Short mmCIF file of N, CA, C and O in Angstrom, two decimals:
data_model
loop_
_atom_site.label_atom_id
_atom_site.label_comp_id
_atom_site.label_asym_id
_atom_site.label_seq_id
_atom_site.Cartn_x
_atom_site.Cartn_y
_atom_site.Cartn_z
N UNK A 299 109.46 126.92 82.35
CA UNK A 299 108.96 128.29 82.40
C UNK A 299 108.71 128.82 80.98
O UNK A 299 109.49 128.71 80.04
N UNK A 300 107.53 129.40 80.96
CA UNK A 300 107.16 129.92 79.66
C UNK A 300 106.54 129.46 78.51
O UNK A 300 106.12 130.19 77.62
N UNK A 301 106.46 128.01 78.54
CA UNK A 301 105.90 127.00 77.40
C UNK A 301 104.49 127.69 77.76
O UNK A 301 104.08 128.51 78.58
N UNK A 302 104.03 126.98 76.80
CA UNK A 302 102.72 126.58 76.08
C UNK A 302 102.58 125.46 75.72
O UNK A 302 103.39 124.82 75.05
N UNK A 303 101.36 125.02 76.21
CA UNK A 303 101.22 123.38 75.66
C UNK A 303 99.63 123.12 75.21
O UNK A 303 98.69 123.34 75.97
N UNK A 304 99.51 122.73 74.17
CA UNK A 304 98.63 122.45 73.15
C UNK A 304 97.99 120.96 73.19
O UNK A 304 98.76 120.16 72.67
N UNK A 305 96.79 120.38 73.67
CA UNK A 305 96.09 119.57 73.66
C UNK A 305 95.48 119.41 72.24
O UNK A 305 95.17 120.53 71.82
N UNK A 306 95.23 118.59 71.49
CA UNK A 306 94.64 118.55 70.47
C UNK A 306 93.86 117.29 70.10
O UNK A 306 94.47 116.22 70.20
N UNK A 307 92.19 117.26 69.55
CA UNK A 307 91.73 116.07 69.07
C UNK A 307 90.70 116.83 68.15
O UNK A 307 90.17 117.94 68.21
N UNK A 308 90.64 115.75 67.23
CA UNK A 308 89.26 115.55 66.15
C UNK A 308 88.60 114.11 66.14
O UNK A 308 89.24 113.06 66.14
N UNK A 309 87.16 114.23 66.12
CA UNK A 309 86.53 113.31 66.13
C UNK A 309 85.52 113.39 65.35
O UNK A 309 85.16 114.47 64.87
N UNK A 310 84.79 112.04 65.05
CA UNK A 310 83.80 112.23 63.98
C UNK A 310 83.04 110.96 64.55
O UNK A 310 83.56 110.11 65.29
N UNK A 311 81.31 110.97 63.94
CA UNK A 311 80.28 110.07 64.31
C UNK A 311 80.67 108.79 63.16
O UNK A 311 80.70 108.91 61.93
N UNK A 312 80.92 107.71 63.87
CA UNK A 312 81.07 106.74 62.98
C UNK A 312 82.57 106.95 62.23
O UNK A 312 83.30 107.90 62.52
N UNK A 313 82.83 106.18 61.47
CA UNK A 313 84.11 106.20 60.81
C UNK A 313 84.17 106.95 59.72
O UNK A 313 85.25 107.11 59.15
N UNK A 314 83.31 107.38 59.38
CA UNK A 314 83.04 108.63 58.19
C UNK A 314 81.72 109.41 58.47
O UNK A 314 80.64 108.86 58.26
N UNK A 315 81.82 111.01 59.04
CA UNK A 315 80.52 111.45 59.81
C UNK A 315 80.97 112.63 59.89
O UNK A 315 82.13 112.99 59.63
N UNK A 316 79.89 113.44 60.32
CA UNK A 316 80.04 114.66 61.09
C UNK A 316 81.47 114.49 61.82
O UNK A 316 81.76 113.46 62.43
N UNK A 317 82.37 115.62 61.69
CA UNK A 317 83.37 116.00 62.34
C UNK A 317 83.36 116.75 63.11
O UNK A 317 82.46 117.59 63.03
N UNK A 318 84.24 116.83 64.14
CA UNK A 318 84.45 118.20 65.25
C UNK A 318 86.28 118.26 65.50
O UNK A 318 87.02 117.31 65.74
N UNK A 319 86.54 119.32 65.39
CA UNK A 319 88.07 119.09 66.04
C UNK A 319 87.81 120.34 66.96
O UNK A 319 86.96 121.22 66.85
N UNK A 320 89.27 120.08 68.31
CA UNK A 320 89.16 121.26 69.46
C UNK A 320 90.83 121.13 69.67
O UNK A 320 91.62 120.27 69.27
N UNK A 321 90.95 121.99 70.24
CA UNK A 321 92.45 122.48 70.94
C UNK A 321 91.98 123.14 72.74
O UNK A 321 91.07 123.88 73.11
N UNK A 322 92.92 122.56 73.38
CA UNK A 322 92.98 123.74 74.80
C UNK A 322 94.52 124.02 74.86
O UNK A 322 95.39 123.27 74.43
N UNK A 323 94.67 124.94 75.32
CA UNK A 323 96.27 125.66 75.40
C UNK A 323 95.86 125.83 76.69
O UNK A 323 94.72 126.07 77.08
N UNK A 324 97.32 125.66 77.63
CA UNK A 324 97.49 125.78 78.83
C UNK A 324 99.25 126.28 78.93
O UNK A 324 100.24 125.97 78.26
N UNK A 325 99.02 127.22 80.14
CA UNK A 325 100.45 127.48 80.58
C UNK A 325 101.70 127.02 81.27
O UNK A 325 101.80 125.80 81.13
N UNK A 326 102.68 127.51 81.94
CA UNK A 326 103.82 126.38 82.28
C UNK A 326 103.05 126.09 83.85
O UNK A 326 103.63 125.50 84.77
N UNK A 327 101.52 126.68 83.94
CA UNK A 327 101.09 125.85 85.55
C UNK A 327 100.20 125.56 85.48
O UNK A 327 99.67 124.79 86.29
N UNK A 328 99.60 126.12 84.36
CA UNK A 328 98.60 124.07 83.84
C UNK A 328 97.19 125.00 83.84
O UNK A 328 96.09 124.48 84.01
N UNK A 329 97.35 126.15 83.68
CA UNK A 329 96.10 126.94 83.53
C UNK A 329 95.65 127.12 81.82
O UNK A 329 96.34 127.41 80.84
N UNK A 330 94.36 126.85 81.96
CA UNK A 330 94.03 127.10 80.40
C UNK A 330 94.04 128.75 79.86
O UNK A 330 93.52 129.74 80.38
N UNK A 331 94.47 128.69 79.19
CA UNK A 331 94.48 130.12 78.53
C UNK A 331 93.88 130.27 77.39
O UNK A 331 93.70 131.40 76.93
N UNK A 332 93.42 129.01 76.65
CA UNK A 332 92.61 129.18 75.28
C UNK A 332 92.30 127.96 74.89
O UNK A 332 92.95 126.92 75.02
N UNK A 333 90.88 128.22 74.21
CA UNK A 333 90.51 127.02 73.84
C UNK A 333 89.66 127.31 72.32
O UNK A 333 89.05 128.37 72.18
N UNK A 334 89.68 126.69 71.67
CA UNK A 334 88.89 126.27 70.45
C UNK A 334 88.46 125.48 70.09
O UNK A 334 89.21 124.52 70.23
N UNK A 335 86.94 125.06 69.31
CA UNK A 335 86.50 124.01 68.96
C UNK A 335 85.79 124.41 67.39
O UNK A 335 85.38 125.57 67.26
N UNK A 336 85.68 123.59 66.37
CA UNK A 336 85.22 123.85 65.18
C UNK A 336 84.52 122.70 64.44
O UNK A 336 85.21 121.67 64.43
N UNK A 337 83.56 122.61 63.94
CA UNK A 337 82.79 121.71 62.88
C UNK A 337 83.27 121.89 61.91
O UNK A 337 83.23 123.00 61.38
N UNK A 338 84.03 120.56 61.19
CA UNK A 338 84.52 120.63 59.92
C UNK A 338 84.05 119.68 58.71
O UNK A 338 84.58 119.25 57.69
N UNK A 339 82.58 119.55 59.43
CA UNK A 339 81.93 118.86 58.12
C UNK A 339 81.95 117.22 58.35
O UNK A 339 82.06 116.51 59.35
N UNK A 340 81.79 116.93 56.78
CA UNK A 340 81.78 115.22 56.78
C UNK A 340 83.29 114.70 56.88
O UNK A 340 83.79 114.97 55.79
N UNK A 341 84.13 114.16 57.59
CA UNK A 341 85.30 113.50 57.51
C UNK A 341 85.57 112.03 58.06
O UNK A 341 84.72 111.42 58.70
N UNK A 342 86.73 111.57 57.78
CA UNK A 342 87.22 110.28 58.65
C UNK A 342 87.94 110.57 60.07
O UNK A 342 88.32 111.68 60.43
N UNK A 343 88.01 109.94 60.45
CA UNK A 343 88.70 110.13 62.14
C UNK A 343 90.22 110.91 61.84
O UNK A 343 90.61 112.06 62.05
N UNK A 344 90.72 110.01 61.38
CA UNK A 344 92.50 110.79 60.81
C UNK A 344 92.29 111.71 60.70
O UNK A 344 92.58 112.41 61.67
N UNK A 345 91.65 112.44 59.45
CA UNK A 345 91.50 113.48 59.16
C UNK A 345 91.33 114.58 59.86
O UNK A 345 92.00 115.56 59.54
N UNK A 346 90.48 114.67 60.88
CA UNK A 346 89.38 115.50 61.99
C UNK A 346 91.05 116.03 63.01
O UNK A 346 91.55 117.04 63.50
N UNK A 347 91.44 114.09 62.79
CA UNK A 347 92.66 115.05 64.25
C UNK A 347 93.67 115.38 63.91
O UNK A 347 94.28 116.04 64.75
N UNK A 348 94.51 115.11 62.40
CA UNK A 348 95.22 116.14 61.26
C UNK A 348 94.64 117.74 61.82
O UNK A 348 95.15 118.62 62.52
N UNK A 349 93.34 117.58 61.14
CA UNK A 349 92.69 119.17 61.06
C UNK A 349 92.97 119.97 62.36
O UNK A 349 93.35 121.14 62.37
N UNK A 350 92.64 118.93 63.84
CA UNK A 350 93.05 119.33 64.68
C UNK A 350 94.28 120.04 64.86
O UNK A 350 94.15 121.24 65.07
N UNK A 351 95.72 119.46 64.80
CA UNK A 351 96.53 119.71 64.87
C UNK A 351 96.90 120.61 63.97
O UNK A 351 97.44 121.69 64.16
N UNK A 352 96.65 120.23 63.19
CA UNK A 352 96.99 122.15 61.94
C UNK A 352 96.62 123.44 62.53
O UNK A 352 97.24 124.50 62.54
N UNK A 353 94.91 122.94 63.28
CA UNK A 353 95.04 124.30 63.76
C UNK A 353 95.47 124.72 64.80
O UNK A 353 95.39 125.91 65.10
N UNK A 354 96.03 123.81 65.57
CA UNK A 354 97.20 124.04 66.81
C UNK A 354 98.09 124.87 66.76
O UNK A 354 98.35 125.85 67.46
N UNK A 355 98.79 124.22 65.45
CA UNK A 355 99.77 125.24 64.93
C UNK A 355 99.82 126.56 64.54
O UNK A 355 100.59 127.48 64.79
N UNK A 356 98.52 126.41 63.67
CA UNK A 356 98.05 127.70 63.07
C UNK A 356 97.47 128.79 64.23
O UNK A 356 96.99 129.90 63.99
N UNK A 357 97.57 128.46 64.92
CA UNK A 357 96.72 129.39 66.48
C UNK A 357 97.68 129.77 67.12
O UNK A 357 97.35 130.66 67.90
N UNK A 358 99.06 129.42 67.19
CA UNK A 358 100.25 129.51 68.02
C UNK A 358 101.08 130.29 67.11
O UNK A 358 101.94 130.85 67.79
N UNK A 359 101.16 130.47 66.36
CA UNK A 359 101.75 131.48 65.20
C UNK A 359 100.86 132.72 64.93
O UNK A 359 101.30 133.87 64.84
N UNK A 360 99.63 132.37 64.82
CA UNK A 360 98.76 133.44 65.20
C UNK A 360 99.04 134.46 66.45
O UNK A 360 99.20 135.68 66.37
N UNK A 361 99.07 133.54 67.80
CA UNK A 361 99.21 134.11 69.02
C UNK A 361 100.58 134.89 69.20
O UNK A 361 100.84 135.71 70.09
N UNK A 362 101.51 134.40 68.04
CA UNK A 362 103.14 134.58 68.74
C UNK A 362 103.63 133.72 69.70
O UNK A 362 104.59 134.22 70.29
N UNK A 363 103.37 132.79 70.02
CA UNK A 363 103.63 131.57 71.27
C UNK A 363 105.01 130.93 70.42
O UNK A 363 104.80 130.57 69.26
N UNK A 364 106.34 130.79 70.93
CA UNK A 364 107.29 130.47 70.49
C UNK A 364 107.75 129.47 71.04
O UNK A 364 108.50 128.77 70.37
N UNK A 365 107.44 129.06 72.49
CA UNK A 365 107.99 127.73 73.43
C UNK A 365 106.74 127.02 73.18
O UNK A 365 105.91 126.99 74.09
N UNK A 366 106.59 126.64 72.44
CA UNK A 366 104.79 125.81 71.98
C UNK A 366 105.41 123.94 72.60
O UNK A 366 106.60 123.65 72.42
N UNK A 367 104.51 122.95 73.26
CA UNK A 367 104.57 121.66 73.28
C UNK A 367 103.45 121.03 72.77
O UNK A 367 102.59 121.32 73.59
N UNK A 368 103.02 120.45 72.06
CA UNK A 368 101.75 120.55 71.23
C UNK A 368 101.79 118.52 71.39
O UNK A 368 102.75 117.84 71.02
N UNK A 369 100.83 118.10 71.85
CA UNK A 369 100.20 116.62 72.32
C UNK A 369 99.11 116.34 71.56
O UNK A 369 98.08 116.98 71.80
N UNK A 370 99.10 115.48 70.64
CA UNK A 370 97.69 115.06 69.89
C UNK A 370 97.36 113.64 69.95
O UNK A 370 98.13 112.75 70.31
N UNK A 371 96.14 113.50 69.56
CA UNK A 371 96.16 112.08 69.69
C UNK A 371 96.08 111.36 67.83
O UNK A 371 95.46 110.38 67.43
N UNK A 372 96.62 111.95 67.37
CA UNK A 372 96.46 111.40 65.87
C UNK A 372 97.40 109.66 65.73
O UNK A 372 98.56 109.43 66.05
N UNK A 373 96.66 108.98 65.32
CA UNK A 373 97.28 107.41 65.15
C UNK A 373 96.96 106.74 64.15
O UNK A 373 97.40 105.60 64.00
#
């Protein structure tokens, strides 16, 4: 009860390319409540889903969200 849970990826064309990273936030019943997506230029894959996840964080501190579960795919 009460979480927040944070989806997170960045991706890019090719192994060094155009970037995109996104977030969806969903509640403790699986409803989305927010989503974001952003172009962050030329990057590597790591990077894009780093960027991702920063701004996961940075959006949940923004929001005041304190029971945060935050899932990325960074590897």
């Amino acid at each position: 009860m009460g979480w927040i849970k944070g989806n997170s990826d960045g991706a890019t064309q090719g192994s060094l390319g155009f970037a995109l990273v996104s977030v969806i936030f969903r509640d403790d019943k699986g409803a989305a409540i927010s989503c974001l997506t952003s172009f962050i230029g030329v990057a590597v894959v790591f990077e894009a889903q780093l960027l991702a996840t920063i701004l996961a964080i940075e959006t949940t501190k923004s929001k005041n969200w304190h029971s945060f579960w935050l899932e990325c795919l960074c590897w």
